[in-house]
CSV table of C-alpha atoms in Angstrom, one decimal:
chain,number,residue,atom,x,y,z
A,1,MET,CA,-58.4,34.0,10.4
A,2,GLU,CA,-59.3,34.0,14.1
A,3,ASN,CA,-62.9,34.9,13.2
A,4,ARG,CA,-63.1,31.8,11.1
A,5,TYR,CA,-62.3,29.5,14.1
A,6,HIS,CA,-64.7,31.4,16.3
A,7,GLU,CA,-67.3,30.6,13.7
A,8,LEU,CA,-66.4,26.9,13.5
A,9,ALA,CA,-66.4,26.6,17.3
A,10,LYS,CA,-69.9,28.1,17.4
A,11,LYS,CA,-71.1,25.8,14.6
A,12,TRP,CA,-69.7,22.8,16.5
A,13,LEU,CA,-71.6,23.8,19.7
A,14,ASN,CA,-74.8,24.3,17.7
A,15,ASN,CA,-74.6,21.0,15.8
A,16,THR,CA,-74.4,22.8,12.4
A,17,ILE,CA,-70.8,22.0,11.6
A,18,THR,CA,-70.1,19.9,8.5
A,19,PRO,CA,-67.6,17.1,8.3
A,20,ALA,CA,-65.4,19.3,6.1
A,21,GLU,CA,-65.5,22.0,8.6
A,22,GLN,CA,-64.7,19.5,11.4
A,23,ALA,CA,-61.6,18.5,9.5
A,24,GLU,CA,-60.6,22.2,9.0
A,25,PHE,CA,-61.0,22.8,12.7
A,26,ALA,CA,-59.0,19.6,13.5
A,27,ALA,CA,-56.2,20.6,11.0
A,28,TRP,CA,-56.0,24.1,12.7
A,29,TYR,CA,-55.5,22.4,16.0
A,30,ASN,CA,-53.0,19.8,14.7
A,31,ALA,CA,-50.9,22.6,13.3
A,32,GLY,CA,-50.2,23.7,16.9
A,33,GLN,CA,-51.4,26.9,18.5
A,34,ASP,CA,-49.3,29.1,20.7
A,35,LYS,CA,-51.2,32.4,20.3
A,36,PRO,CA,-54.0,33.4,22.7
A,37,ILE,CA,-57.4,33.8,21.0
A,38,GLU,CA,-60.0,36.1,22.4
A,39,ILE,CA,-63.5,34.7,22.9
A,40,PRO,CA,-66.1,37.2,21.5
A,41,ALA,CA,-68.6,38.4,24.0
A,42,THR,CA,-71.4,37.0,21.8
A,43,PHE,CA,-70.1,33.5,22.2
A,44,ALA,CA,-70.7,33.4,26.0
A,45,GLU,CA,-71.3,36.0,28.7
A,46,ASN,CA,-68.6,34.8,30.9
A,47,ASP,CA,-66.3,31.8,31.7
A,48,GLU,CA,-69.0,30.0,33.7
A,49,ALA,CA,-71.6,30.4,31.0
A,50,LEU,CA,-69.1,29.1,28.4
A,51,LYS,CA,-68.3,26.1,30.6
A,52,GLN,CA,-72.0,25.3,31.0
A,53,ARG,CA,-72.6,25.6,27.3
A,54,ILE,CA,-69.8,23.1,26.6
A,55,LEU,CA,-71.1,20.8,29.3
A,56,ASN,CA,-74.5,20.8,27.8
A,57,LYS,CA,-73.0,19.9,24.5
A,58,ILE,CA,-71.2,17.0,26.1
A,59,SER,CA,-74.5,15.7,27.5
A,60,ARG,CA,-76.2,16.0,24.1
A,61,GLU,CA,-73.3,14.1,22.4
A,62,ILE,CA,-73.4,11.3,24.9
A,63,LYS,CA,-77.1,10.7,24.3
A,64,LYS,CA,-76.2,10.1,20.6
A,65,SER,CA,-73.6,7.5,21.5
A,66,ASN,CA,-75.1,4.9,19.2
A,67,SER,CA,-75.0,7.0,16.1
A,68,HIS,CA,-73.2,5.4,13.1
A,69,VAL,CA,-72.5,8.6,11.3
A,70,THR,CA,-68.8,8.8,10.3
A,71,LYS,CA,-67.1,11.8,11.9
A,72,ILE,CA,-63.6,13.2,11.4
A,73,ILE,CA,-62.6,13.9,15.0
A,74,PRO,CA,-59.3,15.1,16.4
A,75,LEU,CA,-57.9,13.6,19.6
A,76,TRP,CA,-58.7,16.7,21.6
A,77,LEU,CA,-62.4,16.3,20.8
A,78,ARG,CA,-62.5,12.8,22.3
A,79,TYR,CA,-62.0,13.9,25.9
A,80,ALA,CA,-64.5,15.8,28.0
A,81,ALA,CA,-61.7,17.5,29.9
A,82,ALA,CA,-59.5,18.6,27.0
A,83,VAL,CA,-58.6,22.1,28.0
A,84,PHE,CA,-57.2,25.1,26.0
A,85,LEU,CA,-56.1,28.5,27.3
A,86,PHE,CA,-57.8,31.0,24.9
A,87,GLY,CA,-57.2,34.6,25.9
A,88,GLY,CA,-57.0,33.9,29.6
A,89,CYS,CA,-60.2,31.7,29.8
A,90,PHE,CA,-60.6,27.9,29.6
A,91,MET,CA,-62.6,26.4,26.8
A,92,TYR,CA,-63.8,22.8,27.1
A,93,TYR,CA,-64.4,21.0,23.9
A,94,TYR,CA,-65.6,17.4,23.5
A,95,ALA,CA,-66.9,15.1,20.9
A,96,HIS,CA,-67.0,11.4,21.3
A,97,THR,CA,-66.8,8.7,18.7
A,98,HIS,CA,-69.9,6.5,18.6
A,99,ARG,CA,-69.8,3.6,21.1
A,100,ALA,CA,-69.0,0.4,19.3
A,101,VAL,CA,-68.8,-3.3,20.2
A,102,LYS,CA,-66.0,-5.5,18.9
A,103,SER,CA,-67.4,-6.7,15.7
A,104,ASN,CA,-66.3,-7.7,12.2
A,105,VAL,CA,-69.4,-6.2,10.7
A,106,LEU,CA,-68.8,-2.9,8.8
A,107,THR,CA,-71.7,-0.5,8.4
A,108,GLN,CA,-72.4,2.3,5.9
A,109,GLN,CA,-69.9,1.1,3.3
A,110,GLN,CA,-69.9,3.4,0.3
A,111,LYS,CA,-69.4,2.2,-3.2
A,112,PRO,CA,-65.9,3.4,-4.3
A,113,SER,CA,-65.5,5.5,-7.4
A,114,LYS,CA,-63.3,4.3,-10.2
A,115,ASN,CA,-60.2,6.0,-8.8
A,116,ASP,CA,-60.8,5.0,-5.2
A,117,ALA,CA,-60.7,2.0,-3.0
A,118,GLY,CA,-63.4,0.6,-0.7
A,119,PRO,CA,-62.8,-0.5,2.9
A,120,GLY,CA,-61.9,-4.0,4.0
A,121,GLY,CA,-64.3,-6.6,5.4
A,122,ASN,CA,-64.6,-10.1,6.7
A,123,LYS,CA,-62.2,-12.0,4.5
A,124,ALA,CA,-60.0,-15.0,5.5
A,125,ILE,CA,-58.7,-18.4,4.3
A,126,LEU,CA,-58.8,-21.4,6.6
A,127,THR,CA,-56.1,-24.0,5.9
A,128,LEU,CA,-56.8,-27.4,7.4
A,129,ALA,CA,-54.2,-29.9,8.6
A,130,ASN,CA,-54.5,-31.8,5.3
A,131,GLY,CA,-53.6,-28.7,3.3
A,132,SER,CA,-57.1,-28.1,1.9
A,133,LYS,CA,-58.3,-24.5,2.0
A,134,ILE,CA,-61.7,-23.0,2.8
A,135,ASN,CA,-62.6,-19.4,1.8
A,136,LEU,CA,-64.4,-18.3,5.0
A,137,SER,CA,-65.9,-15.3,3.2
A,138,ASP,CA,-68.0,-17.5,0.9
A,139,VAL,CA,-69.1,-20.4,3.1
A,140,LYS,CA,-72.6,-20.6,4.6
A,141,ASN,CA,-73.2,-20.7,8.3
A,142,GLY,CA,-73.1,-24.1,10.0
A,143,VAL,CA,-70.7,-27.0,10.2
A,144,LEU,CA,-67.6,-26.6,7.9
A,145,ALA,CA,-65.4,-29.6,8.8
A,146,SER,CA,-64.3,-32.0,11.5
A,147,GLN,CA,-60.7,-32.1,12.7
A,148,GLY,CA,-60.2,-35.2,14.9
A,149,GLN,CA,-62.8,-34.8,17.7
A,150,THR,CA,-63.3,-31.1,17.0
A,151,VAL,CA,-66.1,-29.7,14.9
A,152,LEU,CA,-65.6,-26.3,13.1
A,153,LYS,CA,-68.7,-24.1,12.7
A,154,LYS,CA,-69.5,-20.7,11.2
A,155,ASP,CA,-72.0,-18.9,13.4
A,156,LYS,CA,-74.5,-16.2,12.4
A,157,ASN,CA,-72.1,-13.5,13.4
A,158,GLY,CA,-69.6,-14.7,10.8
A,159,ARG,CA,-67.1,-16.1,13.4
A,160,ILE,CA,-65.4,-19.5,13.1
A,161,ILE,CA,-65.9,-21.6,16.3
A,162,TYR,CA,-64.0,-24.7,17.3
A,163,GLU,CA,-66.0,-27.1,19.5
A,164,ALA,CA,-63.9,-29.9,21.0
A,165,SER,CA,-65.4,-33.1,22.2
A,166,ASP,CA,-64.4,-35.1,25.3
A,167,VAL,CA,-65.0,-38.3,23.5
A,168,LYS,CA,-61.8,-40.5,23.2
A,169,GLY,CA,-60.4,-40.7,19.7
A,170,VAL,CA,-57.9,-39.0,17.6
A,171,ASP,CA,-55.8,-36.4,19.5
A,172,SER,CA,-56.9,-33.1,18.0
A,173,SER,CA,-54.0,-31.3,19.7
A,174,ALA,CA,-51.7,-32.7,17.0
A,175,ILE,CA,-53.9,-31.3,14.2
A,176,PHE,CA,-53.0,-27.7,13.3
A,177,ASN,CA,-55.1,-25.2,11.4
A,178,THR,CA,-54.2,-21.8,10.1
A,179,ILE,CA,-56.5,-18.8,9.5
A,180,THR,CA,-55.0,-16.1,7.3
A,181,THR,CA,-56.5,-12.7,6.5
A,182,PRO,CA,-55.4,-10.9,3.3
A,183,ARG,CA,-54.8,-7.2,3.0
A,184,GLY,CA,-58.3,-5.7,3.3
A,185,GLY,CA,-59.5,-8.5,5.5
A,186,GLN,CA,-60.3,-9.1,9.1
A,187,PHE,CA,-61.8,-12.1,11.0
A,188,GLN,CA,-62.7,-13.5,14.3
A,189,VAL,CA,-62.2,-17.1,15.6
A,190,VAL,CA,-63.2,-18.8,18.9
A,191,LEU,CA,-60.7,-21.4,19.8
A,192,SER,CA,-61.5,-24.8,21.4
A,193,ASP,CA,-61.0,-23.5,25.0
A,194,GLY,CA,-63.4,-20.5,24.4
A,195,SER,CA,-60.7,-18.0,23.9
A,196,LYS,CA,-61.6,-15.3,21.3
A,197,VAL,CA,-59.2,-13.9,18.7
A,198,TRP,CA,-59.6,-11.0,16.4
A,199,LEU,CA,-57.3,-10.9,13.4
A,200,ASN,CA,-56.5,-7.6,11.7
A,201,SER,CA,-55.5,-7.3,8.0
A,202,ALA,CA,-52.6,-9.3,6.6
A,203,SER,CA,-52.4,-11.5,9.6
A,204,SER,CA,-52.5,-15.2,10.5
A,205,ILE,CA,-52.9,-17.5,13.5
A,206,THR,CA,-51.8,-21.1,13.6
A,207,PHE,CA,-53.4,-23.3,16.3
A,208,PRO,CA,-54.4,-26.9,17.2
A,209,ALA,CA,-57.9,-28.0,16.6
A,210,ALA,CA,-58.0,-28.7,20.3
A,211,PHE,CA,-55.5,-27.8,23.0
A,212,SER,CA,-53.5,-30.5,24.8
A,213,LYS,CA,-54.0,-31.2,28.5
A,214,THR,CA,-50.9,-29.3,29.6
A,215,GLU,CA,-50.7,-26.1,27.5
A,216,ARG,CA,-52.4,-23.8,25.1
A,217,LYS,CA,-50.2,-22.5,22.4
A,218,VAL,CA,-50.7,-20.5,19.1
A,219,THR,CA,-48.5,-18.7,16.6
A,220,ILE,CA,-49.4,-15.4,14.9
A,221,THR,CA,-48.2,-13.0,12.3
A,222,GLY,CA,-49.4,-9.4,11.8
A,223,GLU,CA,-51.8,-8.1,14.4
A,224,ALA,CA,-54.3,-9.9,16.7
A,225,TYR,CA,-56.4,-9.0,19.8
A,226,PHE,CA,-57.0,-11.8,22.3
A,227,GLU,CA,-59.5,-12.4,25.0
A,228,ILE,CA,-58.2,-15.5,26.8
A,229,ALA,CA,-60.5,-17.9,28.7
A,230,LYS,CA,-59.2,-18.3,32.2
A,231,ASN,CA,-57.5,-21.6,33.1
A,232,LYS,CA,-54.9,-21.4,35.9
A,233,ASN,CA,-53.8,-24.9,35.3
A,234,LYS,CA,-53.1,-24.4,31.6
A,235,PRO,CA,-51.1,-21.4,30.5
A,236,PHE,CA,-51.9,-19.8,27.1
A,237,LYS,CA,-48.8,-18.9,25.0
A,238,VAL,CA,-48.6,-16.7,21.9
A,239,VAL,CA,-45.5,-17.0,19.7
A,240,THR,CA,-44.6,-14.1,17.4
A,241,GLY,CA,-41.2,-14.4,15.8
A,242,ARG,CA,-38.6,-14.0,18.6
A,243,GLN,CA,-41.2,-13.2,21.3
A,244,MET,CA,-43.5,-15.3,23.4
A,245,VAL,CA,-46.4,-14.0,25.5
A,246,GLU,CA,-47.6,-16.2,28.4
A,247,VAL,CA,-50.9,-15.7,30.2
A,248,LEU,CA,-53.5,-17.5,32.3
A,249,GLY,CA,-56.5,-15.5,31.3
A,250,THR,CA,-56.5,-11.9,30.1
A,251,HIS,CA,-57.1,-9.4,27.3
A,252,PHE,CA,-54.2,-8.1,25.2
A,253,ASN,CA,-53.2,-7.0,21.7
A,254,ILE,CA,-50.1,-7.9,19.7
A,255,ASN,CA,-48.8,-6.0,16.7
A,256,ALA,CA,-46.1,-8.0,15.0
A,257,TYR,CA,-46.2,-6.8,11.4
A,258,THR,CA,-42.8,-7.3,9.7
A,259,ASP,CA,-42.9,-3.8,8.2
A,260,GLU,CA,-43.1,-2.2,11.7
A,261,SER,CA,-39.9,-1.5,13.6
A,262,ALA,CA,-41.0,-3.3,16.8
A,263,ILE,CA,-43.2,-6.0,18.1
A,264,LYS,CA,-45.7,-4.3,20.4
A,265,THR,CA,-47.8,-6.1,23.0
A,266,THR,CA,-50.4,-4.1,24.9
A,267,LEU,CA,-52.2,-5.3,28.0
A,268,ILE,CA,-55.9,-4.4,28.5
A,269,GLU,CA,-56.6,-6.4,31.7
A,270,GLY,CA,-55.0,-9.1,33.8
A,271,SER,CA,-51.2,-9.7,33.4
A,272,VAL,CA,-48.9,-11.1,30.8
A,273,LYS,CA,-45.3,-12.2,30.7
A,274,ILE,CA,-43.2,-11.2,27.7
A,275,SER,CA,-40.1,-13.2,26.9
A,276,ALA,CA,-37.5,-12.7,24.2
A,277,ASP,CA,-34.1,-14.4,24.1
A,278,ALA,CA,-32.8,-14.1,27.7
A,279,GLN,CA,-35.1,-11.2,28.6
A,280,SER,CA,-38.6,-11.2,30.2
A,281,ALA,CA,-41.0,-8.6,31.6
A,282,ILE,CA,-44.4,-8.6,33.3
A,283,LEU,CA,-47.0,-6.1,31.9
A,284,LYS,CA,-49.6,-4.3,33.9
A,285,PRO,CA,-52.9,-3.0,32.4
A,286,GLU,CA,-52.4,0.0,30.0
A,287,GLN,CA,-48.8,-0.9,29.6
A,288,GLN,CA,-47.2,-1.7,26.2
A,289,SER,CA,-44.0,-3.6,25.6
A,290,SER,CA,-41.8,-3.0,22.5
A,291,LEU,CA,-39.3,-5.5,21.3
A,292,PHE,CA,-36.8,-3.6,19.2
A,293,ASN,CA,-33.2,-4.7,18.5
A,294,ASN,CA,-33.7,-7.7,20.9
A,295,LYS,CA,-34.4,-5.3,23.8
A,296,ILE,CA,-37.7,-5.0,25.6
A,297,SER,CA,-39.0,-1.6,26.7
A,298,ILE,CA,-42.2,-0.8,28.5
A,299,ASN,CA,-44.4,2.3,28.3
A,300,THR,CA,-47.9,3.4,29.4
A,301,VAL,CA,-50.3,3.9,26.4
A,302,ASP,CA,-53.8,4.8,25.6
A,303,THR,CA,-55.4,1.4,25.0
A,304,ASP,CA,-58.3,3.0,23.1
A,305,ASN,CA,-55.9,4.0,20.4
A,306,VAL,CA,-54.4,0.5,20.2
A,307,LEU,CA,-57.8,-1.2,20.0
A,308,ALA,CA,-59.5,1.2,17.7
A,309,TRP,CA,-59.2,-1.3,14.8
A,310,THR,CA,-61.3,-3.8,16.7
A,311,THR,CA,-64.1,-1.3,17.0
A,312,GLY,CA,-64.0,-0.3,13.4
A,313,ASN,CA,-62.0,2.9,13.6
A,314,PHE,CA,-58.7,4.4,12.6
A,315,GLN,CA,-57.4,6.4,15.6
A,316,PHE,CA,-54.1,8.3,15.4
A,317,GLU,CA,-52.3,10.1,18.2
A,318,LYS,CA,-49.3,12.2,17.0
A,319,ALA,CA,-48.8,9.5,14.3
A,320,GLU,CA,-46.2,9.9,11.6
A,321,ILE,CA,-47.5,9.8,8.0
A,322,PRO,CA,-45.6,6.6,7.0
A,323,SER,CA,-47.1,4.8,10.0
A,324,ILE,CA,-50.6,5.9,8.9
A,325,MET,CA,-49.9,5.0,5.3
A,326,ARG,CA,-48.8,1.5,6.3
A,327,GLU,CA,-52.1,1.0,8.1
A,328,ALA,CA,-54.1,2.3,5.2
A,329,ALA,CA,-52.2,0.0,2.8
A,330,ARG,CA,-53.1,-3.0,4.8
A,331,TRP,CA,-56.8,-2.1,5.2
A,332,TYR,CA,-57.5,-0.9,1.6
A,333,ASP,CA,-55.1,-3.3,-0.1
A,334,VAL,CA,-53.1,-0.7,-1.8
A,335,ASP,CA,-49.4,0.2,-2.2
A,336,ILE,CA,-47.7,3.4,-1.1
A,337,LYS,CA,-45.3,5.5,-3.2
A,338,TYR,CA,-43.6,8.7,-2.0
A,339,GLU,CA,-42.6,11.4,-4.5
A,340,GLY,CA,-39.9,13.5,-3.0
A,341,GLU,CA,-39.0,13.6,0.7
A,342,ILE,CA,-41.2,11.6,3.1
A,343,PRO,CA,-43.3,14.1,5.1
A,344,LYS,CA,-42.2,14.5,8.7
A,345,ARG,CA,-45.5,15.8,10.0
A,346,ARG,CA,-47.5,14.1,12.7
A,347,PHE,CA,-51.3,13.7,12.8
A,348,THR,CA,-53.9,13.3,15.5
A,349,GLY,CA,-57.4,12.2,14.6
A,350,SER,CA,-60.1,9.6,14.2
A,351,ILE,CA,-62.3,8.2,11.4
A,352,SER,CA,-64.3,5.1,10.7
A,353,ARG,CA,-62.7,2.2,8.9
A,354,SER,CA,-65.9,1.8,6.9
A,355,VAL,CA,-65.2,4.8,4.7
A,356,ASN,CA,-63.6,4.7,1.3
A,357,LEU,CA,-59.9,5.4,1.0
A,358,SER,CA,-60.6,8.9,-0.5
A,359,GLU,CA,-62.3,9.9,2.7
A,360,LEU,CA,-59.3,9.0,4.8
A,361,LEU,CA,-57.0,10.8,2.5
A,362,LYS,CA,-59.3,13.9,2.5
A,363,MET,CA,-58.8,14.1,6.2
A,364,LEU,CA,-55.1,13.7,6.0
A,365,LYS,CA,-54.8,16.5,3.3
A,366,TYR,CA,-55.5,19.0,6.0
A,367,THR,CA,-52.0,18.4,7.3
A,368,GLY,CA,-50.7,20.0,4.1
A,369,ILE,CA,-49.7,16.7,2.4
A,370,ASN,CA,-51.1,15.8,-1.0
A,371,PHE,CA,-52.3,12.4,-2.1
A,372,LYS,CA,-53.5,10.9,-5.3
A,373,ILE,CA,-54.8,7.4,-6.0
A,374,ALA,CA,-53.3,5.8,-9.1
A,375,GLY,CA,-54.9,2.4,-9.5
A,376,LYS,CA,-53.8,0.3,-6.5
A,377,THR,CA,-51.2,2.9,-5.4
A,378,ILE,CA,-51.4,5.9,-3.1
A,379,VAL,CA,-48.9,8.5,-4.3
A,380,VAL,CA,-47.8,10.8,-1.4
A,381,THR,CA,-46.3,14.3,-2.0
A,382,SER,CA,-45.5,17.0,0.5
């Protein structure tokens, strides 16, 4: 068996490894390794030669950073300094996911087969203050509506932009709109102050057409990533159930799905104040607060994992299968059914959100768990 993984390691270094072999290699690592493995002499003359060979591989991979080819990549391949002790010598492995900008445009979508599900896309419904609804997936670019002194536009990138006028008239701060994404949807909106919001699947944001002179306040459900325009004189507040986040200008993510055990707020830059009931806490960059059972706890996290959805990727780090399945259900608009005991395995890996459901499940099968797609349901068996 060890010879097989020697072979896969060599293929990876020589750029001849297939996606299926990458997944096999990832599954082997995810299973946990506690036995030393000897490196054959033909693989590298010595430790230094091996290190140089890996570093050369890193350099080649970085030059391909704009590639859009979907890869199944375990966490350990995402870091240039991920180190394993194999037979007394260090091996350095690295593979990076392609660099991506925050975008709602999915690339390389595959047409799903009959017993499969395609990935989500730009889908949302805008509900105006008068109750009328606009399907944002169907409307053409340009002006969509006027709300008080605010004009709503859809730009060439598919975003909805609120442009507030300084002309005196109807107070737009009393006119509330709601943007809702379905399962299998995502969307981006630019608010009247220039703040940008990315909505994940099965999420919503309710906000005024224009903010008042004293505060900026919105309410969300589900998950959203914010890049808040700085204004030291006008705080920005985000309400999610029992929690409120207050900022002046910063970047952060809130995960407040009702089927998750906690409301999680992750700070990317700047600072935010988290309040819930009589508690409050200040977050620093790379910290995440969890509101669970009316108590706030704070941990340091990998923000790349938290924001993977905004760059078009699934990214899991020691994630439990039910957590992965909930994320898949929201993105592919399917239901989850477990036959027998719910698997207790954890998984680490990454794959593009533009692939069909079957590709994600194929990656997860290497954990030893079986899946089948029955109409709009994923059946999970261990």
